Amino acid sequence: MFEEIVVGTERGDVPALAAGDGPVVVCWHGFPDHPASFGPLAERLVAAGRRVVAPFLRGHHPSTVGELPFGDGLTLAVDAAAVNSALGGAVDVIGHDIGAGVAGRLAAIRPDLVRRVITMSVPPPATLGRIFAEPAQQQRFFYLFVFQVAGVGEALLNDKLIDYLWRTWSPALEVPDYVTAMYADPAIRANALKLYRANFDRSLHDPALTDLAKLSEKPAEVPMLVLAGADDGCITPDNYAGAATGLAPGSRVEIVAGGGHFLQLDSTDEVAALALDWLS
């Protein structure tokens, strides 16, 4: 149902998948994933009269693989601000996985550019750091730590790992062919590693955004709907227990029964109903 478009922004051209007409909902994907995973959710949003625009994260499309000098989450959030501005200003935003961090940081640094915000499968940025205190969660994050080792990360990030992560995080799903095809590109795999290495390597943070960093990790002023899968094999529901402290008044945390990590695919109807209610 999607067509590929290019959103021209002040930070460069952003390739995206788009469908429908009406008020815009921007959907940001995560790892290891692709904007096309929003397809089933987009069908429901489009049927409700919305236009869905699902951009590729910087460095995750053949046209932008050479445009990721920095991999910090703030860089991606500023990209998202530029996309919203180009699409008309304050629009609705949905973010999944890494995209959830994009949406949360965008709401923190540019609340004027968002209307309603939904994040999926990752706690809010202001509370995300707490999950590293739990050994069991650190074990589930094994890939994140292995990715930090030069050479080892490159060797590990392959089809077998991506298949393992999908089967572990959302056992009812198989890796879509479009995801396999995306990560077959060594340049895209290298950029995915850069995003993870930027969690610990400050040299991968854009120094021009230093002042914004003071805002990006604080609770956003914009109320958010935070969705988590009850059966998520990546970040388990107990990690959302303190999420309210990182959310604005009026926010909600919903645990989707039977949902895995890729909620937009394995719990599409439930997520669509929650999203349409929140966005309305």
Tab-separated table of N, CA, C and O in Angstrom, residues 128-236:
chain	number	residue	atom	x	y	z
A	128	LEU	N	14.821	5.334	30.723
A	128	LEU	CA	15.436	4.208	30.033
A	128	LEU	C	16.685	3.701	30.747
A	128	LEU	O	16.952	2.496	30.784
A	129	GLY	N	17.466	4.621	31.335
A	129	GLY	CA	18.714	4.222	31.967
A	129	GLY	C	18.552	3.232	33.101
A	129	GLY	O	19.466	2.454	33.401
A	130	ARG	N	17.388	3.217	33.728
A	130	ARG	CA	17.186	2.334	34.883
A	130	ARG	C	17.208	0.859	34.523
A	130	ARG	O	17.501	0.010	35.369
A	131	ILE	N	16.874	0.539	33.282
A	131	ILE	CA	16.778	-0.876	32.943
A	131	ILE	C	18.146	-1.543	32.894
A	131	ILE	O	18.236	-2.762	32.939
A	132	PHE	N	19.204	-0.741	32.842
A	132	PHE	CA	20.539	-1.327	32.825
A	132	PHE	C	20.965	-1.822	34.201
A	132	PHE	O	22.005	-2.455	34.344
A	133	ALA	N	20.164	-1.555	35.221
A	133	ALA	CA	20.501	-2.003	36.570
A	133	ALA	C	20.056	-3.441	36.827
A	133	ALA	O	20.420	-4.024	37.842
A	134	GLU	N	19.299	-4.016	35.926
A	134	GLU	CA	18.746	-5.346	36.111
A	134	GLU	C	19.550	-6.378	35.313
A	134	GLU	O	19.590	-6.326	34.078
A	135	PRO	N	20.224	-7.321	35.987
A	135	PRO	CA	21.060	-8.292	35.280
A	135	PRO	C	20.322	-9.084	34.200
A	135	PRO	O	20.884	-9.346	33.131
A	136	ALA	N	19.087	-9.458	34.472
A	136	ALA	CA	18.349	-10.229	33.472
A	136	ALA	C	18.125	-9.414	32.204
A	136	ALA	O	18.197	-9.941	31.082
A	137	GLN	N	17.878	-8.112	32.384
A	137	GLN	CA	17.697	-7.260	31.212
A	137	GLN	C	19.021	-7.058	30.479
A	137	GLN	O	19.066	-7.009	29.254
A	138	GLN	N	20.112	-6.963	31.226
A	138	GLN	CA	21.427	-6.858	30.588
A	138	GLN	C	21.698	-8.087	29.722
A	138	GLN	O	22.291	-7.980	28.636
A	139	GLN	N	21.259	-9.241	30.192
A	139	GLN	CA	21.443	-10.455	29.402
A	139	GLN	C	20.651	-10.382	28.105
A	139	GLN	O	21.145	-10.776	27.039
A	140	ARG	N	19.418	-9.857	28.176
A	140	ARG	CA	18.622	-9.712	26.959
A	140	ARG	C	19.249	-8.700	26.004
A	140	ARG	O	19.021	-8.755	24.794
A	141	PHE	N	20.039	-7.782	26.561
A	141	PHE	CA	20.719	-6.769	25.747
A	141	PHE	C	22.117	-7.199	25.316
A	141	PHE	O	22.952	-6.363	24.982
A	142	PHE	N	22.383	-8.495	25.282
A	142	PHE	CA	23.731	-8.969	24.980
A	142	PHE	C	24.267	-8.371	23.678
A	142	PHE	O	25.445	-8.030	23.567
A	143	TYR	N	23.392	-8.260	22.686
A	143	TYR	CA	23.817	-7.775	21.361
A	143	TYR	C	24.322	-6.339	21.453
A	143	TYR	O	25.288	-5.960	20.776
A	144	LEU	N	23.675	-5.531	22.293
A	144	LEU	CA	24.069	-4.130	22.455
A	144	LEU	C	25.517	-4.030	22.931
A	144	LEU	O	26.292	-3.212	22.429
A	145	PHE	N	25.885	-4.873	23.873
A	145	PHE	CA	27.241	-4.825	24.422
A	145	PHE	C	28.261	-5.419	23.452
A	145	PHE	O	29.363	-4.884	23.300
A	146	VAL	N	27.887	-6.502	22.783
A	146	VAL	CA	28.802	-7.105	21.819
A	146	VAL	C	29.045	-6.156	20.652
A	146	VAL	O	30.151	-6.105	20.092
A	147	PHE	N	28.026	-5.373	20.289
A	147	PHE	CA	28.172	-4.423	19.182
A	147	PHE	C	29.265	-3.387	19.452
A	147	PHE	O	29.764	-2.763	18.518
A	148	GLN	N	29.630	-3.192	20.721
A	148	GLN	CA	30.622	-2.172	21.038
A	148	GLN	C	32.038	-2.587	20.640
A	148	GLN	O	32.927	-1.735	20.513
A	149	VAL	N	32.261	-3.877	20.427
A	149	VAL	CA	33.600	-4.387	20.166
A	149	VAL	C	33.870	-4.376	18.658
A	149	VAL	O	33.196	-5.071	17.890
A	150	ALA	N	34.848	-3.562	18.260
A	150	ALA	CA	35.184	-3.452	16.841
A	150	ALA	C	35.557	-4.824	16.276
A	150	ALA	O	36.336	-5.566	16.881
A	151	GLY	N	35.007	-5.146	15.150
A	151	GLY	CA	35.260	-6.432	14.517
A	151	GLY	C	34.282	-7.491	14.969
A	151	GLY	O	33.718	-8.215	14.143
A	152	VAL	N	34.055	-7.574	16.270
A	152	VAL	CA	33.112	-8.570	16.791
A	152	VAL	C	31.681	-8.182	16.422
A	152	VAL	O	30.885	-9.017	15.980
A	153	GLY	N	31.353	-6.892	16.607
A	153	GLY	CA	30.022	-6.436	16.241
A	153	GLY	C	29.730	-6.660	14.775
A	153	GLY	O	28.648	-7.119	14.389
A	154	GLU	N	30.697	-6.357	13.922
A	154	GLU	CA	30.532	-6.546	12.490
A	154	GLU	C	30.306	-8.018	12.145
A	154	GLU	O	29.518	-8.344	11.249
A	155	ALA	N	30.999	-8.892	12.854
A	155	ALA	CA	30.854	-10.327	12.582
A	155	ALA	C	29.515	-10.860	13.087
A	155	ALA	O	28.923	-11.758	12.480
A	156	LEU	N	29.039	-10.307	14.204
A	156	LEU	CA	27.797	-10.809	14.803
A	156	LEU	C	26.556	-10.351	14.055
A	156	LEU	O	25.573	-11.095	13.943
A	157	LEU	N	26.569	-9.120	13.538
A	157	LEU	CA	25.369	-8.572	12.915
A	157	LEU	C	25.190	-9.189	11.522
A	157	LEU	O	25.700	-8.690	10.523
A	158	ASN	N	24.448	-10.278	11.491
A	158	ASN	CA	24.209	-11.001	10.242
A	158	ASN	C	22.786	-11.550	10.258
A	158	ASN	O	22.004	-11.303	11.187
A	159	ASP	N	22.426	-12.292	9.226
A	159	ASP	CA	21.066	-12.814	9.114
A	159	ASP	C	20.685	-13.702	10.296
A	159	ASP	O	19.542	-13.687	10.759
A	160	LYS	N	21.637	-14.495	10.795
A	160	LYS	CA	21.336	-15.392	11.910
A	160	LYS	C	20.966	-14.603	13.163
A	160	LYS	O	20.022	-14.966	13.880
A	161	LEU	N	21.701	-13.535	13.439
A	161	LEU	CA	21.369	-12.732	14.613
A	161	LEU	C	20.007	-12.073	14.447
A	161	LEU	O	19.189	-12.078	15.374
A	162	ILE	N	19.753	-11.494	13.280
A	162	ILE	CA	18.476	-10.811	13.064
A	162	ILE	C	17.320	-11.800	13.207
A	162	ILE	O	16.300	-11.499	13.838
A	163	ASP	N	17.474	-12.991	12.665
A	163	ASP	CA	16.444	-14.020	12.810
A	163	ASP	C	16.258	-14.374	14.287
A	163	ASP	O	15.117	-14.511	14.772
A	164	TYR	N	17.366	-14.512	15.017
A	164	TYR	CA	17.283	-14.850	16.442
A	164	TYR	C	16.552	-13.752	17.220
A	164	TYR	O	15.690	-14.045	18.063
A	165	LEU	N	16.881	-12.498	16.956
A	165	LEU	CA	16.252	-11.404	17.679
A	165	LEU	C	14.754	-11.356	17.407
A	165	LEU	O	13.946	-11.204	18.335
A	166	TRP	N	14.352	-11.492	16.167
A	166	TRP	CA	12.926	-11.463	15.861
A	166	TRP	C	12.197	-12.622	16.540
A	166	TRP	O	11.122	-12.440	17.116
A	167	ARG	N	12.768	-13.834	16.470
A	167	ARG	CA	12.105	-14.999	17.076
A	167	ARG	C	12.055	-14.881	18.591
A	167	ARG	O	11.112	-15.369	19.230
A	168	THR	N	13.059	-14.246	19.179
A	168	THR	CA	13.100	-14.099	20.632
A	168	THR	C	12.208	-12.958	21.107
A	168	THR	O	11.543	-13.061	22.145
A	169	TRP	N	12.186	-11.884	20.359
A	169	TRP	CA	11.439	-10.696	20.777
A	169	TRP	C	9.943	-10.817	20.491
A	169	TRP	O	9.125	-10.337	21.266
A	170	SER	N	9.581	-11.408	19.353
A	170	SER	CA	8.175	-11.618	18.978
A	170	SER	C	8.065	-13.026	18.400
A	170	SER	O	8.120	-13.232	17.185
A	171	PRO	N	7.921	-14.040	19.275
A	171	PRO	CA	7.993	-15.436	18.822
A	171	PRO	C	6.978	-15.816	17.752
A	171	PRO	O	7.199	-16.784	17.014
A	172	ALA	N	5.880	-15.078	17.637
A	172	ALA	CA	4.864	-15.429	16.646
A	172	ALA	C	5.228	-14.961	15.240
A	172	ALA	O	4.545	-15.319	14.275
A	173	LEU	N	6.289	-14.184	15.119
A	173	LEU	CA	6.641	-13.590	13.832
A	173	LEU	C	7.886	-14.224	13.224
A	173	LEU	O	8.715	-14.793	13.935
A	174	GLU	N	7.994	-14.089	11.912
A	174	GLU	CA	9.217	-14.407	11.191
A	174	GLU	C	9.787	-13.118	10.624
A	174	GLU	O	9.059	-12.142	10.404
A	175	VAL	N	11.087	-13.088	10.389
A	175	VAL	CA	11.708	-11.882	9.841
A	175	VAL	C	11.146	-11.613	8.448
A	175	VAL	O	11.232	-12.475	7.563
A	176	PRO	N	10.582	-10.437	8.213
A	176	PRO	CA	10.093	-10.121	6.864
A	176	PRO	C	11.241	-10.041	5.868
A	176	PRO	O	12.368	-9.666	6.214
A	177	ASP	N	10.950	-10.373	4.620
A	177	ASP	CA	11.973	-10.333	3.581
A	177	ASP	C	12.556	-8.934	3.415
A	177	ASP	O	13.746	-8.782	3.119
A	178	TYR	N	11.723	-7.904	3.600
A	178	TYR	CA	12.240	-6.553	3.409
A	178	TYR	C	13.265	-6.175	4.479
A	178	TYR	O	14.156	-5.366	4.221
A	179	VAL	N	13.153	-6.765	5.663
A	179	VAL	CA	14.157	-6.526	6.699
A	179	VAL	C	15.463	-7.227	6.327
A	179	VAL	O	16.551	-6.641	6.416
A	180	THR	N	15.360	-8.477	5.907
A	180	THR	CA	16.547	-9.221	5.491
A	180	THR	C	17.274	-8.499	4.366
A	180	THR	O	18.505	-8.372	4.374
A	181	ALA	N	16.497	-7.982	3.413
A	181	ALA	CA	17.103	-7.286	2.276
A	181	ALA	C	17.785	-5.999	2.708
A	181	ALA	O	18.878	-5.666	2.227
A	182	MET	N	17.165	-5.265	3.627
A	182	MET	CA	17.775	-4.012	4.094
A	182	MET	C	19.131	-4.271	4.726
A	182	MET	O	20.133	-3.632	4.381
A	183	TYR	N	19.194	-5.229	5.650
A	183	TYR	CA	20.429	-5.463	6.397
A	183	TYR	C	21.436	-6.338	5.640
A	183	TYR	O	22.511	-6.626	6.171
A	184	ALA	N	21.107	-6.701	4.398
A	184	ALA	CA	22.106	-7.354	3.557
A	184	ALA	C	23.150	-6.360	3.083
A	184	ALA	O	24.245	-6.753	2.657
A	185	ASP	N	22.826	-5.073	3.182
A	185	ASP	CA	23.745	-4.009	2.758
A	185	ASP	C	24.765	-3.759	3.873
A	185	ASP	O	24.398	-3.322	4.973
A	186	PRO	N	26.055	-4.014	3.646
A	186	PRO	CA	27.067	-3.806	4.689
A	186	PRO	C	27.096	-2.371	5.219
A	186	PRO	O	27.389	-2.150	6.397
A	187	ALA	N	26.788	-1.400	4.363
A	187	ALA	CA	26.801	-0.003	4.803
A	187	ALA	C	25.684	0.261	5.802
A	187	ALA	O	25.863	1.016	6.770
A	188	ILE	N	24.533	-0.360	5.603
A	188	ILE	CA	23.426	-0.183	6.538
A	188	ILE	C	23.732	-0.901	7.845
A	188	ILE	O	23.447	-0.379	8.933
A	189	ARG	N	24.351	-2.076	7.776
A	189	ARG	CA	24.747	-2.755	9.014
A	189	ARG	C	25.741	-1.894	9.790
A	189	ARG	O	25.657	-1.779	11.023
A	190	ALA	N	26.676	-1.274	9.093
A	190	ALA	CA	27.662	-0.413	9.758
A	190	ALA	C	26.980	0.768	10.431
A	190	ALA	O	27.359	1.176	11.546
A	191	ASN	N	25.964	1.324	9.798
A	191	ASN	CA	25.256	2.453	10.401
A	191	ASN	C	24.428	2.015	11.606
A	191	ASN	O	24.311	2.759	12.581
A	192	ALA	N	23.853	0.816	11.539
A	192	ALA	CA	23.126	0.298	12.693
A	192	ALA	C	24.072	0.142	13.885
A	192	ALA	O	23.734	0.495	15.030
A	193	LEU	N	25.264	-0.364	13.641
A	193	LEU	CA	26.257	-0.487	14.709
A	193	LEU	C	26.630	0.882	15.263
A	193	LEU	O	26.815	1.053	16.478
A	194	LYS	N	26.703	1.876	14.398
A	194	LYS	CA	27.064	3.223	14.846
A	194	LYS	C	26.022	3.768	15.822
A	194	LYS	O	26.371	4.423	16.815
A	195	LEU	N	24.746	3.500	15.559
A	195	LEU	CA	23.699	3.957	16.470
A	195	LEU	C	23.891	3.353	17.858
A	195	LEU	O	23.714	4.032	18.874
A	196	TYR	N	24.252	2.079	17.903
A	196	TYR	CA	24.435	1.422	19.199
A	196	TYR	C	25.738	1.845	19.872
A	196	TYR	O	25.807	2.001	21.092
A	197	ARG	N	26.773	2.042	19.085
A	197	ARG	CA	28.051	2.459	19.667
A	197	ARG	C	27.973	3.877	20.219
A	197	ARG	O	28.683	4.221	21.174
A	198	ALA	N	27.088	4.687	19.656
A	198	ALA	CA	26.932	6.053	20.154
A	198	ALA	C	26.353	6.095	21.559
A	198	ALA	O	26.461	7.116	22.249
A	199	ASN	N	25.777	4.982	22.026
A	199	ASN	CA	25.292	4.936	23.408
A	199	ASN	C	26.433	5.090	24.409
A	199	ASN	O	26.217	5.552	25.538
A	200	PHE	N	27.649	4.709	23.995
A	200	PHE	CA	28.792	4.737	24.899
A	200	PHE	C	29.948	5.602	24.389
A	200	PHE	O	30.794	6.018	25.178
A	201	ASP	N	29.985	5.845	23.098
A	201	ASP	CA	31.103	6.569	22.489
A	201	ASP	C	30.689	8.010	22.203
A	201	ASP	O	29.963	8.290	21.247
A	202	ARG	N	31.177	8.942	23.017
A	202	ARG	CA	30.769	10.343	22.878
A	202	ARG	C	31.292	10.987	21.594
A	202	ARG	O	30.757	11.998	21.145
A	203	SER	N	32.310	10.381	20.982
A	203	SER	CA	32.807	10.936	19.727
A	203	SER	C	31.789	10.781	18.603
A	203	SER	O	31.910	11.412	17.550
A	204	LEU	N	30.774	9.945	18.812
A	204	LEU	CA	29.717	9.754	17.827
A	204	LEU	C	28.513	10.647	18.093
A	204	LEU	O	27.455	10.476	17.484
A	205	HIS	N	28.672	11.613	19.023
A	205	HIS	CA	27.627	12.590	19.301
A	205	HIS	C	27.943	13.890	18.571
A	205	HIS	O	29.085	14.357	18.601
A	206	ASP	N	26.960	14.472	17.947
A	206	ASP	CA	27.151	15.706	17.198
A	206	ASP	C	27.407	16.858	18.169
A	206	ASP	O	26.514	17.225	18.944
A	207	PRO	N	28.600	17.462	18.167
A	207	PRO	CA	28.894	18.547	19.115
A	207	PRO	C	28.024	19.779	18.894
A	207	PRO	O	27.823	20.569	19.822
A	208	ALA	N	27.473	19.924	17.697
A	208	ALA	CA	26.611	21.073	17.424
A	208	ALA	C	25.280	20.980	18.165
A	208	ALA	O	24.557	21.979	18.267
A	209	LEU	N	24.980	19.794	18.704
A	209	LEU	CA	23.697	19.595	19.382
A	209	LEU	C	23.846	19.519	20.894
A	209	LEU	O	22.903	19.158	21.601
A	210	THR	N	25.018	19.884	21.402
A	210	THR	CA	25.300	19.733	22.829
A	210	THR	C	24.272	20.438	23.707
A	210	THR	O	23.810	19.886	24.720
A	211	ASP	N	23.901	21.646	23.360
A	211	ASP	CA	22.944	22.385	24.185
A	211	ASP	C	21.585	21.695	24.235
A	211	ASP	O	20.920	21.686	25.278
A	212	LEU	N	21.172	21.106	23.121
A	212	LEU	CA	19.888	20.404	23.096
A	212	LEU	C	19.904	19.151	23.967
A	212	LEU	O	18.860	18.719	24.454
A	213	ALA	N	21.090	18.582	24.155
A	213	ALA	CA	21.195	17.369	24.959
A	213	ALA	C	20.719	17.588	26.386
A	213	ALA	O	20.298	16.650	27.074
A	214	LYS	N	20.766	18.826	26.858
A	214	LYS	CA	20.285	19.136	28.206
A	214	LYS	C	18.772	18.945	28.330
A	214	LYS	O	18.252	18.754	29.418
A	215	LEU	N	18.090	19.007	27.187
A	215	LEU	CA	16.637	18.863	27.182
A	215	LEU	C	16.175	17.466	26.773
A	215	LEU	O	15.149	16.983	27.245
A	216	SER	N	16.945	16.830	25.908
A	216	SER	CA	16.447	15.639	25.230
A	216	SER	C	16.191	14.456	26.157
A	216	SER	O	15.340	13.609	25.858
A	217	GLU	N	16.910	14.351	27.262
A	217	GLU	CA	16.736	13.211	28.164
A	217	GLU	C	15.784	13.521	29.314
A	217	GLU	O	15.537	12.668	30.167
A	218	LYS	N	15.248	14.732	29.356
A	218	LYS	CA	14.292	15.086	30.404
A	218	LYS	C	12.888	14.677	29.968
A	218	LYS	O	12.615	14.504	28.775
A	219	PRO	N	11.974	14.536	30.922
A	219	PRO	CA	10.594	14.216	30.540
A	219	PRO	C	10.027	15.265	29.597
A	219	PRO	O	10.155	16.468	29.838
A	220	ALA	N	9.395	14.818	28.529
A	220	ALA	CA	8.775	15.734	27.586
A	220	ALA	C	7.551	16.386	28.213
A	220	ALA	O	6.879	15.800	29.077
A	221	GLU	N	7.254	17.597	27.778
A	221	GLU	CA	6.071	18.296	28.267
A	221	GLU	C	4.794	17.771	27.614
A	221	GLU	O	3.688	18.047	28.079
A	222	VAL	N	4.941	17.031	26.535
A	222	VAL	CA	3.808	16.535	25.765
A	222	VAL	C	3.363	15.184	26.326
A	222	VAL	O	4.187	14.281	26.481
A	223	PRO	N	2.074	15.003	26.625
A	223	PRO	CA	1.605	13.682	27.069
A	223	PRO	C	1.862	12.624	26.004
A	223	PRO	O	1.715	12.877	24.807
A	224	MET	N	2.245	11.433	26.445
A	224	MET	CA	2.542	10.349	25.512
A	224	MET	C	1.780	9.092	25.911
A	224	MET	O	1.560	8.827	27.097
A	225	LEU	N	1.409	8.324	24.903
A	225	LEU	CA	0.891	6.979	25.113
A	225	LEU	C	2.054	6.026	24.907
A	225	LEU	O	2.648	5.980	23.830
A	226	VAL	N	2.400	5.276	25.939
A	226	VAL	CA	3.532	4.350	25.892
A	226	VAL	C	2.975	2.925	25.869
A	226	VAL	O	2.263	2.511	26.787
A	227	LEU	N	3.290	2.189	24.807
A	227	LEU	CA	2.792	0.830	24.645
A	227	LEU	C	3.922	-0.175	24.811
A	227	LEU	O	5.023	0.035	24.305
A	228	ALA	N	3.623	-1.255	25.506
A	228	ALA	CA	4.590	-2.332	25.699
A	228	ALA	C	3.888	-3.664	25.507
A	228	ALA	O	2.706	-3.809	25.849
A	229	GLY	N	4.599	-4.634	24.968
A	229	GLY	CA	4.028	-5.964	24.785
A	229	GLY	C	4.190	-6.807	26.035
A	229	GLY	O	5.276	-6.865	26.622
A	230	ALA	N	3.123	-7.471	26.445
A	230	ALA	CA	3.185	-8.320	27.626
A	230	ALA	C	4.172	-9.463	27.450
A	230	ALA	O	4.740	-9.972	28.422
A	231	ASP	N	4.393	-9.876	26.201
A	231	ASP	CA	5.293	-10.992	25.915
A	231	ASP	C	6.536	-10.546	25.151
A	231	ASP	O	7.129	-11.335	24.400
A	232	ASP	N	6.929	-9.299	25.338
A	232	ASP	CA	8.116	-8.768	24.661
A	232	ASP	C	9.361	-9.466	25.193
A	232	ASP	O	9.654	-9.416	26.390
A	233	GLY	N	10.108	-10.103	24.287
A	233	GLY	CA	11.317	-10.811	24.693
A	233	GLY	C	12.552	-9.948	24.698
A	233	GLY	O	13.645	-10.430	25.013
A	234	CYS	N	12.412	-8.652	24.360
A	234	CYS	CA	13.545	-7.735	24.374
A	234	CYS	C	13.549	-6.896	25.647
A	234	CYS	O	14.510	-6.908	26.411
A	235	ILE	N	12.484	-6.146	25.878
A	235	ILE	CA	12.341	-5.333	27.082
A	235	ILE	C	11.027	-5.746	27.738
A	235	ILE	O	9.943	-5.464	27.219
A	236	THR	N	11.107	-6.416	28.854
A	236	THR	CA	9.932	-7.001	29.486
A	236	THR	C	9.079	-5.936	30.184
A	236	THR	O	9.570	-4.853	30.521
